[in-house]
Short mmCIF file of C-alpha atoms and ligand atoms in Angstrom, two decimals:
data_model
loop_
_atom_site.label_atom_id
_atom_site.label_comp_id
_atom_site.label_asym_id
_atom_site.label_seq_id
_atom_site.Cartn_x
_atom_site.Cartn_y
_atom_site.Cartn_z
CA MET A 1 24.00 7.76 24.97
CA GLN A 2 21.05 9.35 23.19
CA ALA A 3 21.42 8.17 19.31
CA LYS A 4 22.29 10.49 16.32
CA ILE A 5 19.24 10.82 14.83
CA ILE A 6 19.48 10.76 11.19
CA ASP A 7 16.95 13.69 9.24
CA GLY A 8 15.24 11.74 6.28
CA LYS A 9 13.85 15.04 5.28
CA ALA A 10 17.56 16.94 4.85
CA ILE A 11 19.33 14.03 3.24
CA SER A 12 16.52 13.83 0.81
CA ALA A 13 16.07 17.70 0.28
CA GLN A 14 19.87 17.40 -1.21
CA LEU A 15 18.72 14.49 -2.95
CA LYS A 16 15.74 16.48 -4.46
CA ALA A 17 18.53 19.47 -5.01
CA GLU A 18 20.34 17.14 -7.02
CA ALA A 19 17.84 16.13 -9.09
CA ALA A 20 16.61 19.51 -9.86
CA GLU A 21 20.20 20.26 -11.74
CA ASP A 22 20.15 17.33 -13.87
CA VAL A 23 16.12 18.12 -14.35
CA LYS A 24 17.31 22.20 -15.37
CA GLN A 25 20.10 20.21 -17.18
CA MET A 26 17.49 18.26 -19.24
CA LYS A 27 15.75 21.21 -19.70
CA GLU A 28 18.28 23.32 -21.31
CA ASN A 29 18.35 20.21 -24.05
CA GLY A 30 15.36 20.67 -24.92
CA ILE A 31 13.65 17.73 -22.26
CA THR A 32 11.25 18.15 -19.90
CA PRO A 33 11.23 14.81 -17.88
CA ARG A 34 8.02 13.80 -17.19
CA LEU A 35 5.69 11.35 -14.59
CA ALA A 36 2.28 10.06 -14.90
CA VAL A 37 0.65 9.06 -11.75
CA VAL A 38 -2.36 6.45 -11.34
CA LEU A 39 -5.28 6.83 -8.60
CA VAL A 40 -7.98 4.36 -8.75
CA GLY A 41 -10.39 4.64 -6.50
CA ASP A 42 -10.69 6.84 -3.11
CA ASN A 43 -8.29 4.67 -0.87
CA SER A 44 -7.72 8.18 1.57
CA ALA A 45 -3.81 6.41 1.81
CA SER A 46 -3.48 6.84 -1.45
CA LYS A 47 -4.44 10.39 -2.63
CA VAL A 48 -2.11 11.68 0.43
CA TYR A 49 0.65 9.49 -1.23
CA VAL A 50 -0.23 11.03 -5.17
CA ARG A 51 -0.22 14.52 -3.46
CA ASN A 52 3.11 14.63 -1.76
CA LYS A 53 4.40 13.01 -4.88
CA GLN A 54 2.60 15.87 -7.38
CA ARG A 55 4.32 18.41 -5.00
CA ALA A 56 7.91 17.15 -5.72
CA CYS A 57 7.58 16.60 -9.25
CA GLU A 58 7.07 20.46 -8.83
CA GLU A 59 9.76 21.07 -6.35
CA VAL A 60 11.96 19.58 -8.75
CA GLY A 61 10.95 20.40 -12.16
CA ILE A 62 9.35 17.43 -13.17
CA ALA A 63 5.80 17.34 -15.25
CA SER A 64 3.27 15.64 -13.16
CA LYS A 65 0.29 14.61 -15.09
CA THR A 66 -2.31 12.46 -12.72
CA VAL A 67 -5.07 10.49 -13.99
CA LEU A 68 -7.42 10.32 -11.89
CA MET A 69 -10.06 6.66 -12.18
CA GLY A 70 -12.80 5.71 -10.35
CA GLU A 71 -13.69 3.26 -8.05
CA GLU A 72 -15.77 0.67 -10.58
CA THR A 73 -12.77 1.31 -13.46
CA THR A 74 -11.97 -2.43 -14.78
CA GLU A 75 -8.84 -4.15 -15.12
CA ALA A 76 -9.51 -3.49 -19.14
CA GLU A 77 -9.65 0.00 -18.83
CA LEU A 78 -6.88 0.37 -16.57
CA LEU A 79 -4.65 -1.82 -18.87
CA GLN A 80 -5.75 0.25 -21.93
CA LEU A 81 -4.31 3.54 -20.12
CA ILE A 82 -1.18 2.04 -19.31
CA ASP A 83 -0.53 1.45 -22.94
CA GLU A 84 -1.30 4.70 -24.28
CA LEU A 85 0.88 5.35 -21.22
CA ASN A 86 3.70 3.38 -22.37
CA GLN A 87 3.03 4.67 -26.52
CA ASP A 88 3.68 8.15 -24.56
CA GLN A 89 6.96 9.23 -25.73
CA SER A 90 6.23 12.63 -23.21
CA VAL A 91 5.80 10.50 -20.66
CA HIS A 92 9.21 8.39 -19.17
CA GLY A 93 7.79 7.33 -15.94
CA ILE A 94 4.82 5.56 -14.81
CA LEU A 95 3.24 4.83 -11.21
CA VAL A 96 -0.25 3.12 -10.46
CA GLN A 97 -0.59 3.69 -6.99
CA LEU A 98 -1.05 0.82 -4.75
CA PRO A 99 -3.89 -1.03 -3.50
CA LEU A 100 -5.70 -1.11 -6.88
CA PRO A 101 -9.43 -1.86 -5.95
CA LYS A 102 -10.39 -5.94 -6.03
CA GLN A 103 -11.85 -6.77 -9.10
CA ILE A 104 -8.04 -5.45 -10.52
CA ASP A 105 -5.36 -8.04 -10.25
CA GLU A 106 -2.11 -6.44 -9.45
CA ALA A 107 0.25 -8.35 -10.65
CA LYS A 108 -1.06 -8.02 -14.37
CA ILE A 109 -1.10 -4.27 -14.14
CA ILE A 110 2.54 -4.01 -13.27
CA LEU A 111 3.77 -6.20 -15.61
CA ALA A 112 1.73 -3.96 -18.30
CA ILE A 113 3.94 -0.67 -17.49
CA ASP A 114 6.92 -0.82 -19.67
CA PRO A 115 9.95 -1.91 -17.54
CA LYS A 116 11.97 1.50 -18.75
CA LYS A 117 9.41 3.75 -17.47
CA ASP A 118 8.79 1.53 -14.46
CA VAL A 119 9.88 3.95 -11.88
CA ASP A 120 8.60 1.76 -8.90
CA CYS A 121 10.93 -0.81 -9.70
CA PHE A 122 8.06 -3.57 -8.70
CA HIS A 123 8.35 -5.09 -12.73
CA PRO A 124 9.77 -8.56 -12.74
CA LEU A 125 12.39 -7.53 -15.22
CA ASN A 126 13.23 -4.88 -12.75
CA VAL A 127 12.71 -6.72 -9.48
CA GLY A 128 15.23 -9.63 -11.64
CA SER A 129 17.74 -6.85 -12.19
CA LEU A 130 18.41 -6.07 -8.65
CA PHE A 131 18.84 -9.50 -7.64
CA THR A 132 21.42 -9.99 -10.53
CA GLY A 133 23.28 -7.18 -9.76
CA GLY A 134 22.58 -5.78 -13.07
CA GLU A 135 21.46 -1.95 -14.09
CA GLY A 136 17.94 -0.81 -14.07
CA PHE A 137 15.87 1.13 -11.55
CA LEU A 138 15.89 0.40 -7.53
CA PRO A 139 13.39 0.61 -6.42
CA CYS A 140 12.33 3.74 -4.01
CA THR A 141 12.21 2.57 -0.25
CA PRO A 142 14.90 0.29 -0.32
CA ALA A 143 17.26 2.08 -2.33
CA GLY A 144 16.56 5.58 0.05
CA ILE A 145 17.37 3.45 3.04
CA ILE A 146 20.50 2.76 1.60
CA GLU A 147 21.34 6.20 0.64
CA MET A 148 20.11 7.50 4.09
CA ILE A 149 22.97 5.34 5.76
CA ARG A 150 25.49 6.08 3.58
CA ARG A 151 24.80 9.83 4.03
CA SER A 152 24.93 9.74 7.40
CA GLY A 153 28.80 8.44 7.34
CA TYR A 154 27.90 4.37 8.42
CA GLU A 155 29.38 1.39 7.08
CA ILE A 156 27.66 -0.90 5.54
CA ALA A 157 30.76 -3.12 4.36
CA GLY A 158 30.56 -6.11 5.99
CA LYS A 159 28.59 -4.93 8.94
CA ARG A 160 25.92 -7.46 10.79
CA CYS A 161 22.54 -6.26 9.42
CA VAL A 162 18.89 -7.83 10.74
CA ILE A 163 16.03 -6.94 8.66
CA ILE A 164 12.49 -7.45 9.79
CA GLY A 165 9.90 -8.00 7.22
CA ARG A 166 10.11 -10.00 3.67
CA SER A 167 7.71 -8.39 2.18
CA ASN A 168 8.13 -7.91 -1.98
CA ILE A 169 8.62 -4.15 -1.78
CA VAL A 170 11.00 -3.49 1.41
CA GLY A 171 12.38 -6.07 2.97
CA LYS A 172 13.68 -8.14 0.37
CA PRO A 173 15.53 -5.78 -1.71
CA VAL A 174 16.27 -4.16 1.15
CA ALA A 175 18.71 -7.84 1.99
CA MET A 176 19.88 -7.22 -1.88
CA LEU A 177 21.00 -4.21 -1.34
CA LEU A 178 22.54 -4.81 2.17
CA MET A 179 24.46 -7.84 0.61
CA LYS A 180 25.34 -5.61 -2.53
CA GLU A 181 26.85 -2.85 -0.01
CA ASN A 182 28.81 -6.19 1.45
CA GLY A 183 26.74 -6.10 4.52
CA THR A 184 26.29 -10.05 6.19
CA VAL A 185 22.33 -9.99 5.96
CA THR A 186 19.59 -12.12 8.02
CA ILE A 187 15.88 -11.84 7.01
CA CYS A 188 13.49 -11.74 9.94
CA HIS A 189 9.81 -12.40 9.51
CA SER A 190 6.58 -13.26 11.79
CA LYS A 191 8.10 -16.92 11.97
CA THR A 192 11.02 -15.98 13.24
CA LYS A 193 12.35 -17.27 16.32
CA ASP A 194 13.93 -15.87 19.34
CA LEU A 195 13.56 -12.37 17.40
CA PRO A 196 14.86 -10.33 19.88
CA GLY A 197 17.79 -12.59 19.86
CA VAL A 198 19.07 -12.01 16.23
CA CYS A 199 18.51 -8.46 16.34
CA ARG A 200 20.77 -8.07 18.98
CA GLU A 201 23.28 -9.14 16.71
CA ALA A 202 22.79 -6.21 14.46
CA ASP A 203 24.66 -3.43 13.82
CA ILE A 204 22.22 -2.35 11.10
CA LEU A 205 18.88 -3.11 12.15
CA VAL A 206 15.80 -2.35 9.35
CA CYS A 207 12.05 -2.77 10.74
CA ALA A 208 9.44 -3.18 8.48
CA THR A 209 6.56 -4.94 10.08
CA GLY A 210 3.25 -2.31 10.03
CA LYS A 211 3.11 -3.62 13.52
CA ARG A 212 4.09 -0.79 16.44
CA ASN A 213 6.62 -1.06 19.43
CA THR A 214 8.09 -3.97 17.17
CA VAL A 215 11.22 -3.43 17.94
CA THR A 216 12.12 -2.42 22.08
CA ALA A 217 14.95 -0.92 23.38
CA ASP A 218 16.08 -4.95 24.76
CA MET A 219 16.72 -6.08 21.00
CA ILE A 220 19.13 -3.89 20.37
CA LYS A 221 23.19 -3.94 20.30
CA GLU A 222 24.44 -0.68 21.52
CA GLY A 223 25.42 1.96 19.23
CA ALA A 224 23.43 0.24 16.32
CA VAL A 225 21.89 1.92 13.63
CA VAL A 226 18.65 1.46 13.42
CA ILE A 227 16.31 2.27 10.42
CA ASP A 228 12.26 2.15 11.17
CA VAL A 229 9.80 1.92 7.80
CA GLY A 230 7.40 1.38 9.39
CA MET A 231 4.07 3.60 8.95
CA ASN A 232 1.41 3.21 11.64
CA ARG A 233 -1.03 5.69 14.05
CA ASP A 234 -0.77 5.30 17.48
CA GLU A 235 -3.94 5.24 19.58
CA ALA A 236 -3.89 9.60 18.91
CA GLY A 237 -4.26 8.92 15.35
CA LYS A 238 -0.91 10.17 15.44
CA LEU A 239 1.94 8.58 12.53
CA CYS A 240 4.53 6.22 14.32
CA GLY A 241 6.51 4.15 13.08
CA ASP A 242 7.01 0.43 13.88
CA VAL A 243 10.37 1.30 16.43
CA ASP A 244 9.40 2.32 20.49
CA TYR A 245 11.49 5.09 19.50
CA ALA A 246 12.11 6.93 22.59
CA ALA A 247 13.63 3.75 24.16
CA VAL A 248 15.75 2.48 21.30
CA SER A 249 16.97 5.93 20.70
CA GLN A 250 18.91 5.49 23.97
CA VAL A 251 20.70 2.62 23.95
CA ALA A 252 20.55 2.85 19.50
CA GLY A 253 24.27 4.68 18.29
CA ALA A 254 22.32 5.51 14.97
CA ILE A 255 17.95 5.64 14.31
CA THR A 256 15.48 7.27 11.79
CA PRO A 257 12.29 9.55 13.25
CA VAL A 258 8.75 8.31 12.25
CA PRO A 259 7.54 11.19 10.29
CA GLY A 260 10.41 12.61 8.43
CA GLY A 261 12.88 9.63 7.99
CA VAL A 262 12.52 6.64 5.08
CA GLY A 263 9.01 8.48 3.79
CA PRO A 264 10.41 11.10 2.29
CA MET A 265 14.19 9.28 1.46
CA THR A 266 11.26 6.96 -0.89
CA ILE A 267 10.04 10.19 -2.89
CA ALA A 268 13.14 11.54 -3.30
CA MET A 269 14.61 8.61 -4.69
CA LEU A 270 11.42 8.42 -6.93
CA MET A 271 12.34 11.90 -8.25
CA LYS A 272 16.29 10.57 -8.97
CA ASN A 273 13.97 7.28 -10.70
CA CYS A 274 12.14 9.67 -13.28
CA VAL A 275 15.70 11.90 -14.04
CA THR A 276 16.93 8.62 -14.94
CA ALA A 277 13.88 7.31 -17.27
CA ALA A 278 14.06 10.36 -19.00
CA ARG A 279 17.71 10.23 -19.64
CA GLN A 280 17.58 6.45 -20.98
CA GLN A 281 14.70 7.00 -22.74
CA THR A 282 16.23 10.47 -24.21
CA GLN A 283 19.84 10.06 -24.81
CA ALA A 284 19.92 13.80 -22.87
P1 NDP B 1 4.23 -6.47 4.70
O1 NDP B 1 2.51 -6.45 5.08
O2 NDP B 1 3.51 -6.96 3.24
O3 NDP B 1 5.12 -7.26 5.12
C1 NDP B 1 6.03 -7.03 6.27
C2 NDP B 1 6.28 -7.91 6.76
O4 NDP B 1 6.07 -8.01 8.23
C3 NDP B 1 6.13 -9.78 6.91
O5 NDP B 1 7.52 -10.41 6.30
C4 NDP B 1 5.82 -10.15 8.28
O6 NDP B 1 6.13 -11.41 8.13
C5 NDP B 1 6.20 -9.54 9.11
N1 NDP B 1 6.16 -9.18 10.54
C6 NDP B 1 4.76 -8.52 10.80
N2 NDP B 1 4.53 -8.64 11.52
C7 NDP B 1 6.00 -9.09 12.30
C8 NDP B 1 6.04 -9.83 13.71
N3 NDP B 1 5.45 -9.22 14.42
N4 NDP B 1 6.95 -9.96 13.93
C9 NDP B 1 8.30 -10.02 12.88
N5 NDP B 1 7.68 -10.07 11.74
C10 NDP B 1 7.23 -9.52 11.54
O7 NDP B 1 3.86 -4.73 4.82
P2 NDP B 1 5.27 -3.82 3.51
O8 NDP B 1 6.49 -4.20 3.49
O9 NDP B 1 4.53 -3.57 2.53
O10 NDP B 1 5.22 -2.64 5.14
C11 NDP B 1 5.69 -2.58 6.14
C12 NDP B 1 5.85 -0.86 7.00
O11 NDP B 1 6.36 -0.31 6.00
C13 NDP B 1 4.04 -0.51 7.12
O12 NDP B 1 3.85 -0.22 8.13
C14 NDP B 1 4.36 -0.19 5.57
O13 NDP B 1 3.09 1.35 5.54
C15 NDP B 1 5.67 0.71 5.63
N6 NDP B 1 6.22 1.39 4.95
C16 NDP B 1 6.66 2.19 4.32
C17 NDP B 1 7.37 3.05 3.08
C18 NDP B 1 8.10 3.92 3.60
O14 NDP B 1 7.92 5.06 2.46
N7 NDP B 1 8.44 4.54 4.54
C19 NDP B 1 7.14 2.49 1.96
C20 NDP B 1 6.45 0.90 2.06
C21 NDP B 1 5.72 0.92 3.09
P3 NDP B 1 4.96 -12.91 7.64
O15 NDP B 1 5.83 -12.84 6.54
O16 NDP B 1 5.79 -14.23 8.11
O17 NDP B 1 4.36 -12.17 7.56
#
């Protein structure tokens, strides 16, 4: 049986349309949500991500302001800029594209961003709020994963959820959100024993390793929902995920493609967070 494709592009289009509707209403009340995107240095992948975010802002009607800083930017210069953006009442969201050049301490920069404007949800206050189940922003990629499972009609409550990867930006927050949805969660990593055996227990399997072919067909329970977060390049330079898509889609019940899966969801959730940030700061 061929797995159903979970179309991240289509679901993200729905989310962006909802955000656009919210923005339209806010504009009628005289408020234009504005996102400041800071790009430091020449990382070519980062430039593509920033361009995609600018494009999404245009689509949704969010004003975006991109600040480009040179590779030699000092930590003090970047902190100064963040302070200005924190003070600027016309800016509701601040996103500093990672990674940063090595002379800059990323943790210090994240800590400097006003938590109310932290639309990436990387600030420890927002991370803490996620862990204690309180209100606040949800991190874009993990929240996008939950949204795509939900909007495709799959139940999370009571399901065995296995996540491969324990990073702060994907694995750990995905675990928190799946648990919040009442899934029974297992987190795996590079030291996990019998990874295939653990994965075969999964009704929902999320893979975020950044390694091609981490997940093969023999690791899948028949009918499982497989979410592929990975973004890698194959020998031909083509974008691919962490999952052996062709073989796994013969066993899984549903699967996300790469490209066109988790990636577009991440950007759509960022747009949602910008709207939320503007709303909270202006009470619009
Ligand atoms: P990290 O490198 O920070 O974390 C990778 C995790 O995978 C680690 O916990 C590591 O284990 C684990 N891991 C690596 N290899 C294996 C293996 N063979 N078996 C089991 N576990 C393994 O990556 P990120 O979480 O930042 O990103 C993961 C992928 O997701 C990347 O391809 C990234 O580009 C992509 N990504 C995509 C996004 C999107 O919007 N589509 C957004 C963010 C990320 P250990 O801790 O033991 O080292």
